Protein backbone atom coordinates (compact mmCIF):
# COMPACT_ATOMS: atom_id res chain seq x y z
CA UNK A 1 0.00 0.00 0.00
CA UNK A 2 1.44 3.35 -1.03
CA UNK A 3 1.02 6.37 1.17
CA UNK A 4 0.85 9.79 -0.44
CA UNK A 5 2.83 12.42 1.46
CA UNK A 6 1.93 16.03 0.84
CA UNK A 7 4.72 18.33 1.80
CA UNK A 8 4.05 22.02 1.74
CA UNK A 9 7.08 24.28 1.41
CA UNK A 10 5.43 26.58 3.97
CA UNK A 11 3.75 25.80 7.28
CA UNK A 12 -0.02 26.29 7.37
CA UNK A 13 -2.26 27.70 10.08
CA UNK A 14 -3.84 25.05 12.31
CA UNK A 15 -5.81 25.22 15.55
CA UNK A 16 -3.41 26.32 18.27
CA UNK A 17 -0.88 27.88 15.87
CA UNK A 18 1.18 30.84 17.02
CA UNK A 19 1.01 33.53 14.34
CA UNK A 20 2.74 36.74 13.41
CA UNK A 21 0.60 38.68 10.98
CA UNK A 22 -0.67 42.01 9.79
CA UNK A 23 -4.43 42.44 9.82
CA UNK A 24 -7.09 45.04 9.18
CA UNK A 25 -10.75 45.15 10.14
CA UNK A 26 -12.97 47.64 8.37
CA UNK A 27 -16.64 48.40 8.81
CA UNK A 28 -19.30 48.29 6.10
CA UNK A 29 -18.30 51.82 5.00
CA UNK A 30 -14.65 50.80 4.52
CA UNK A 31 -13.38 52.71 7.56
CA UNK A 32 -10.50 51.08 9.42
CA UNK A 33 -11.49 49.82 12.85
CA UNK A 34 -8.04 48.43 13.54
CA UNK A 35 -5.00 47.93 11.33
CA UNK A 36 -1.44 46.81 11.94
CA UNK A 37 -0.30 47.29 8.34
CA UNK A 38 1.37 50.64 9.07
CA UNK A 39 3.06 49.47 12.26
CA UNK A 40 4.19 46.45 14.23
CA UNK A 41 2.66 43.09 13.25
CA UNK A 42 0.39 41.33 15.72
CA UNK A 43 1.15 38.02 17.39
CA UNK A 44 -1.48 35.64 18.68
CA UNK A 45 -2.21 32.02 19.44
CA UNK A 46 -5.29 30.59 17.80
CA UNK A 47 -7.77 29.20 20.29
CA UNK A 48 -6.52 31.36 23.18
CA UNK A 49 -9.51 33.71 23.03
CA UNK A 50 -7.63 36.70 21.66
CA UNK A 51 -9.86 36.86 18.57
CA UNK A 52 -13.40 35.79 17.85
CA UNK A 53 -13.74 32.17 16.68
CA UNK A 54 -15.24 33.42 13.39
CA UNK A 55 -12.11 35.47 12.59
CA UNK A 56 -9.80 32.62 13.59
CA UNK A 57 -11.74 30.18 11.39
CA UNK A 58 -10.85 32.27 8.32
CA UNK A 59 -7.15 31.65 8.99
CA UNK A 60 -7.22 27.85 9.29
CA UNK A 61 -5.36 26.26 6.38
CA UNK A 62 -3.69 29.45 5.16
CA UNK A 63 0.01 29.03 4.38
CA UNK A 64 2.77 31.27 5.66
CA UNK A 65 3.03 34.27 3.33
CA UNK A 66 -0.69 34.22 2.43
CA UNK A 67 -2.53 37.47 1.89
CA UNK A 68 -6.32 37.28 1.91
CA UNK A 69 -9.43 39.43 2.26
CA UNK A 70 -12.62 38.03 3.79
CA UNK A 71 -16.09 39.55 3.83
CA UNK A 72 -18.03 38.44 6.90
CA UNK A 73 -21.80 38.93 6.99
CA UNK A 74 -23.58 41.01 9.60
CA UNK A 75 -23.20 39.33 12.99
CA UNK A 76 -20.80 36.66 11.75
CA UNK A 77 -17.54 38.12 13.08
CA UNK A 78 -18.67 39.38 16.50
CA UNK A 79 -22.13 37.90 16.92
CA UNK A 80 -25.52 39.56 16.72
CA UNK A 81 -26.25 42.83 18.48
CA UNK A 82 -27.86 41.93 21.82
CA UNK A 83 -30.37 44.58 22.97
CA UNK A 84 -30.03 43.28 26.57
CA UNK A 85 -26.46 44.66 26.57
CA UNK A 86 -27.74 48.22 26.16
CA UNK A 87 -27.88 49.31 29.80
CA UNK A 88 -28.80 52.34 31.85
CA UNK A 89 -26.18 53.53 34.35
CA UNK A 90 -27.12 56.23 36.81
CA UNK A 91 -25.18 59.46 36.48
CA UNK A 92 -24.31 59.15 40.18
CA UNK A 93 -22.75 55.71 39.64
CA UNK A 94 -20.82 56.98 36.64
CA UNK A 95 -19.47 59.94 38.63
CA UNK A 96 -18.60 57.66 41.56
CA UNK A 97 -16.38 55.53 39.32
CA UNK A 98 -14.83 58.43 37.38
CA UNK A 99 -12.20 60.97 38.20
CA UNK A 100 -13.16 64.63 38.41
CA UNK A 101 -11.36 65.32 35.12
CA UNK A 102 -13.33 62.74 33.11
CA UNK A 103 -15.51 64.27 30.42
CA UNK A 104 -17.82 62.03 28.41
CA UNK A 105 -19.38 62.55 24.98
CA UNK A 106 -21.81 60.41 23.00
CA UNK A 107 -19.80 57.83 21.06
CA UNK A 108 -17.04 57.50 23.68
CA UNK A 109 -15.89 54.03 24.64
CA UNK A 110 -15.78 53.98 28.45
CA UNK A 111 -13.81 51.40 30.44
CA UNK A 112 -15.48 49.88 33.53
CA UNK A 113 -14.19 47.71 36.37
CA UNK A 114 -15.89 44.35 36.74
CA UNK A 115 -16.24 42.29 39.90
CA UNK A 116 -13.15 40.14 40.37
CA UNK A 117 -10.81 42.70 38.82
CA UNK A 118 -11.84 42.30 35.18
CA UNK A 119 -12.48 45.15 32.75
CA UNK A 120 -15.15 45.76 30.15
CA UNK A 121 -16.10 48.66 27.94
CA UNK A 122 -19.32 50.26 26.78
CA UNK A 123 -20.07 52.87 24.17
CA UNK A 124 -21.91 55.90 25.50
CA UNK A 125 -25.15 56.33 23.54
CA UNK A 126 -26.86 59.07 25.55
CA UNK A 127 -26.40 60.99 28.78
CA UNK A 128 -28.29 63.53 30.86
CA UNK A 129 -28.15 64.69 34.51
CA UNK A 130 -29.92 61.52 35.69
CA UNK A 131 -28.55 58.67 33.61
CA UNK A 132 -26.21 57.44 30.93
CA UNK A 133 -27.09 54.76 28.37
CA UNK A 134 -24.26 52.41 27.37
CA UNK A 135 -24.05 49.72 24.72
CA UNK A 136 -21.86 46.90 26.05
CA UNK A 137 -21.95 44.91 22.80
CA UNK A 138 -18.76 44.66 20.78
CA UNK A 139 -18.71 47.77 18.54
CA UNK A 140 -18.93 45.52 15.46
CA UNK A 141 -21.64 43.17 16.81
CA UNK A 142 -24.39 42.72 14.25
CA UNK A 143 -22.40 44.45 11.52
CA UNK A 144 -20.71 43.20 8.35
CA UNK A 145 -16.91 43.24 8.53
CA UNK A 146 -14.09 43.17 5.98
CA UNK A 147 -11.10 41.23 7.36
CA UNK A 148 -7.73 41.46 5.61
CA UNK A 149 -4.70 39.40 6.67
CA UNK A 150 -1.09 38.90 5.69
CA UNK A 151 0.47 35.87 7.42
CA UNK A 152 4.13 36.60 8.21
CA UNK A 153 5.08 33.62 10.35
CA UNK A 154 3.57 30.43 11.79
CA UNK A 155 4.88 28.34 14.68
mmCIF file of C-alpha atoms in Angstrom:
data_model
loop_
_atom_site.group_PDB
_atom_site.id
_atom_site.type_symbol
_atom_site.label_atom_id
_atom_site.label_comp_id
_atom_site.label_asym_id
_atom_site.label_seq_id
_atom_site.Cartn_x
_atom_site.Cartn_y
_atom_site.Cartn_z
ATOM 1 C CA UNK A 1 0.000 0.000 0.000
ATOM 2 C CA UNK A 2 1.437 3.352 -1.027
ATOM 3 C CA UNK A 3 1.021 6.373 1.166
ATOM 4 C CA UNK A 4 0.847 9.787 -0.439
ATOM 5 C CA UNK A 5 2.828 12.417 1.457
ATOM 6 C CA UNK A 6 1.934 16.028 0.836
ATOM 7 C CA UNK A 7 4.724 18.330 1.804
ATOM 8 C CA UNK A 8 4.048 22.019 1.738
ATOM 9 C CA UNK A 9 7.085 24.280 1.412
ATOM 10 C CA UNK A 10 5.426 26.578 3.967
ATOM 11 C CA UNK A 11 3.746 25.802 7.283
ATOM 12 C CA UNK A 12 -0.022 26.287 7.375
ATOM 13 C CA UNK A 13 -2.263 27.697 10.084
ATOM 14 C CA UNK A 14 -3.841 25.048 12.313
ATOM 15 C CA UNK A 15 -5.805 25.219 15.549
ATOM 16 C CA UNK A 16 -3.407 26.322 18.274
ATOM 17 C CA UNK A 17 -0.883 27.881 15.871
ATOM 18 C CA UNK A 18 1.179 30.840 17.024
ATOM 19 C CA UNK A 19 1.007 33.533 14.338
ATOM 20 C CA UNK A 20 2.739 36.738 13.414
ATOM 21 C CA UNK A 21 0.600 38.685 10.980
ATOM 22 C CA UNK A 22 -0.671 42.010 9.789
ATOM 23 C CA UNK A 23 -4.431 42.438 9.818
ATOM 24 C CA UNK A 24 -7.087 45.035 9.176
ATOM 25 C CA UNK A 25 -10.751 45.153 10.144
ATOM 26 C CA UNK A 26 -12.969 47.637 8.368
ATOM 27 C CA UNK A 27 -16.639 48.398 8.809
ATOM 28 C CA UNK A 28 -19.296 48.286 6.101
ATOM 29 C CA UNK A 29 -18.302 51.816 5.002
ATOM 30 C CA UNK A 30 -14.654 50.801 4.519
ATOM 31 C CA UNK A 31 -13.383 52.711 7.562
ATOM 32 C CA UNK A 32 -10.499 51.080 9.419
ATOM 33 C CA UNK A 33 -11.488 49.823 12.853
ATOM 34 C CA UNK A 34 -8.040 48.428 13.541
ATOM 35 C CA UNK A 35 -5.003 47.932 11.327
ATOM 36 C CA UNK A 36 -1.444 46.811 11.944
ATOM 37 C CA UNK A 37 -0.301 47.291 8.338
ATOM 38 C CA UNK A 38 1.372 50.639 9.068
ATOM 39 C CA UNK A 39 3.059 49.471 12.261
ATOM 40 C CA UNK A 40 4.186 46.455 14.226
ATOM 41 C CA UNK A 41 2.661 43.095 13.254
ATOM 42 C CA UNK A 42 0.390 41.330 15.716
ATOM 43 C CA UNK A 43 1.152 38.020 17.392
ATOM 44 C CA UNK A 44 -1.484 35.640 18.680
ATOM 45 C CA UNK A 45 -2.209 32.025 19.442
ATOM 46 C CA UNK A 46 -5.294 30.591 17.804
ATOM 47 C CA UNK A 47 -7.773 29.198 20.292
ATOM 48 C CA UNK A 48 -6.518 31.358 23.176
ATOM 49 C CA UNK A 49 -9.512 33.706 23.033
ATOM 50 C CA UNK A 50 -7.627 36.696 21.659
ATOM 51 C CA UNK A 51 -9.857 36.856 18.568
ATOM 52 C CA UNK A 52 -13.404 35.788 17.853
ATOM 53 C CA UNK A 53 -13.739 32.173 16.678
ATOM 54 C CA UNK A 54 -15.239 33.418 13.391
ATOM 55 C CA UNK A 55 -12.114 35.468 12.591
ATOM 56 C CA UNK A 56 -9.802 32.616 13.591
ATOM 57 C CA UNK A 57 -11.737 30.181 11.389
ATOM 58 C CA UNK A 58 -10.854 32.271 8.321
ATOM 59 C CA UNK A 59 -7.145 31.646 8.994
ATOM 60 C CA UNK A 60 -7.221 27.846 9.291
ATOM 61 C CA UNK A 61 -5.362 26.256 6.379
ATOM 62 C CA UNK A 62 -3.687 29.449 5.161
ATOM 63 C CA UNK A 63 0.009 29.031 4.376
ATOM 64 C CA UNK A 64 2.770 31.270 5.660
ATOM 65 C CA UNK A 65 3.026 34.267 3.331
ATOM 66 C CA UNK A 66 -0.687 34.217 2.431
ATOM 67 C CA UNK A 67 -2.532 37.474 1.893
ATOM 68 C CA UNK A 68 -6.320 37.278 1.911
ATOM 69 C CA UNK A 69 -9.426 39.427 2.257
ATOM 70 C CA UNK A 70 -12.619 38.026 3.786
ATOM 71 C CA UNK A 71 -16.093 39.546 3.831
ATOM 72 C CA UNK A 72 -18.035 38.444 6.900
ATOM 73 C CA UNK A 73 -21.797 38.925 6.989
ATOM 74 C CA UNK A 74 -23.583 41.013 9.599
ATOM 75 C CA UNK A 75 -23.200 39.329 12.988
ATOM 76 C CA UNK A 76 -20.796 36.657 11.746
ATOM 77 C CA UNK A 77 -17.543 38.125 13.085
ATOM 78 C CA UNK A 78 -18.672 39.377 16.504
ATOM 79 C CA UNK A 79 -22.130 37.903 16.921
ATOM 80 C CA UNK A 80 -25.520 39.563 16.724
ATOM 81 C CA UNK A 81 -26.247 42.832 18.482
ATOM 82 C CA UNK A 82 -27.863 41.933 21.816
ATOM 83 C CA UNK A 83 -30.367 44.578 22.973
ATOM 84 C CA UNK A 84 -30.033 43.285 26.567
ATOM 85 C CA UNK A 85 -26.462 44.663 26.571
ATOM 86 C CA UNK A 86 -27.744 48.224 26.163
ATOM 87 C CA UNK A 87 -27.878 49.308 29.796
ATOM 88 C CA UNK A 88 -28.799 52.337 31.846
ATOM 89 C CA UNK A 89 -26.185 53.527 34.353
ATOM 90 C CA UNK A 90 -27.123 56.228 36.815
ATOM 91 C CA UNK A 91 -25.181 59.458 36.478
ATOM 92 C CA UNK A 92 -24.307 59.152 40.183
ATOM 93 C CA UNK A 93 -22.752 55.715 39.642
ATOM 94 C CA UNK A 94 -20.817 56.976 36.640
ATOM 95 C CA UNK A 95 -19.470 59.938 38.631
ATOM 96 C CA UNK A 96 -18.595 57.664 41.562
ATOM 97 C CA UNK A 97 -16.377 55.527 39.323
ATOM 98 C CA UNK A 98 -14.833 58.428 37.382
ATOM 99 C CA UNK A 99 -12.199 60.966 38.198
ATOM 100 C CA UNK A 100 -13.156 64.631 38.414
ATOM 101 C CA UNK A 101 -11.358 65.322 35.119
ATOM 102 C CA UNK A 102 -13.326 62.743 33.110
ATOM 103 C CA UNK A 103 -15.513 64.274 30.417
ATOM 104 C CA UNK A 104 -17.825 62.034 28.405
ATOM 105 C CA UNK A 105 -19.377 62.546 24.984
ATOM 106 C CA UNK A 106 -21.806 60.412 22.997
ATOM 107 C CA UNK A 107 -19.799 57.830 21.061
ATOM 108 C CA UNK A 108 -17.039 57.503 23.684
ATOM 109 C CA UNK A 109 -15.892 54.025 24.640
ATOM 110 C CA UNK A 110 -15.783 53.984 28.453
ATOM 111 C CA UNK A 111 -13.813 51.404 30.441
ATOM 112 C CA UNK A 112 -15.482 49.881 33.534
ATOM 113 C CA UNK A 113 -14.191 47.706 36.365
ATOM 114 C CA UNK A 114 -15.893 44.354 36.745
ATOM 115 C CA UNK A 115 -16.241 42.285 39.903
ATOM 116 C CA UNK A 116 -13.151 40.138 40.369
ATOM 117 C CA UNK A 117 -10.809 42.697 38.817
ATOM 118 C CA UNK A 118 -11.836 42.298 35.184
ATOM 119 C CA UNK A 119 -12.478 45.148 32.749
ATOM 120 C CA UNK A 120 -15.153 45.758 30.154
ATOM 121 C CA UNK A 121 -16.102 48.665 27.940
ATOM 122 C CA UNK A 122 -19.317 50.258 26.782
ATOM 123 C CA UNK A 123 -20.072 52.866 24.165
ATOM 124 C CA UNK A 124 -21.915 55.901 25.498
ATOM 125 C CA UNK A 125 -25.150 56.327 23.539
ATOM 126 C CA UNK A 126 -26.859 59.074 25.549
ATOM 127 C CA UNK A 127 -26.403 60.992 28.781
ATOM 128 C CA UNK A 128 -28.286 63.533 30.861
ATOM 129 C CA UNK A 129 -28.149 64.687 34.509
ATOM 130 C CA UNK A 130 -29.924 61.517 35.690
ATOM 131 C CA UNK A 131 -28.545 58.668 33.612
ATOM 132 C CA UNK A 132 -26.213 57.435 30.927
ATOM 133 C CA UNK A 133 -27.094 54.761 28.373
ATOM 134 C CA UNK A 134 -24.265 52.415 27.366
ATOM 135 C CA UNK A 135 -24.047 49.717 24.716
ATOM 136 C CA UNK A 136 -21.862 46.902 26.052
ATOM 137 C CA UNK A 137 -21.954 44.912 22.799
ATOM 138 C CA UNK A 138 -18.755 44.656 20.778
ATOM 139 C CA UNK A 139 -18.712 47.774 18.541
ATOM 140 C CA UNK A 140 -18.928 45.518 15.456
ATOM 141 C CA UNK A 141 -21.645 43.173 16.809
ATOM 142 C CA UNK A 142 -24.390 42.725 14.253
ATOM 143 C CA UNK A 143 -22.404 44.452 11.516
ATOM 144 C CA UNK A 144 -20.705 43.199 8.353
ATOM 145 C CA UNK A 145 -16.911 43.236 8.526
ATOM 146 C CA UNK A 146 -14.092 43.174 5.977
ATOM 147 C CA UNK A 147 -11.105 41.229 7.362
ATOM 148 C CA UNK A 148 -7.726 41.458 5.609
ATOM 149 C CA UNK A 149 -4.698 39.405 6.668
ATOM 150 C CA UNK A 150 -1.089 38.897 5.692
ATOM 151 C CA UNK A 151 0.467 35.866 7.420
ATOM 152 C CA UNK A 152 4.126 36.595 8.211
ATOM 153 C CA UNK A 153 5.076 33.617 10.348
ATOM 154 C CA UNK A 154 3.566 30.428 11.791
ATOM 155 C CA UNK A 155 4.882 28.339 14.683
#
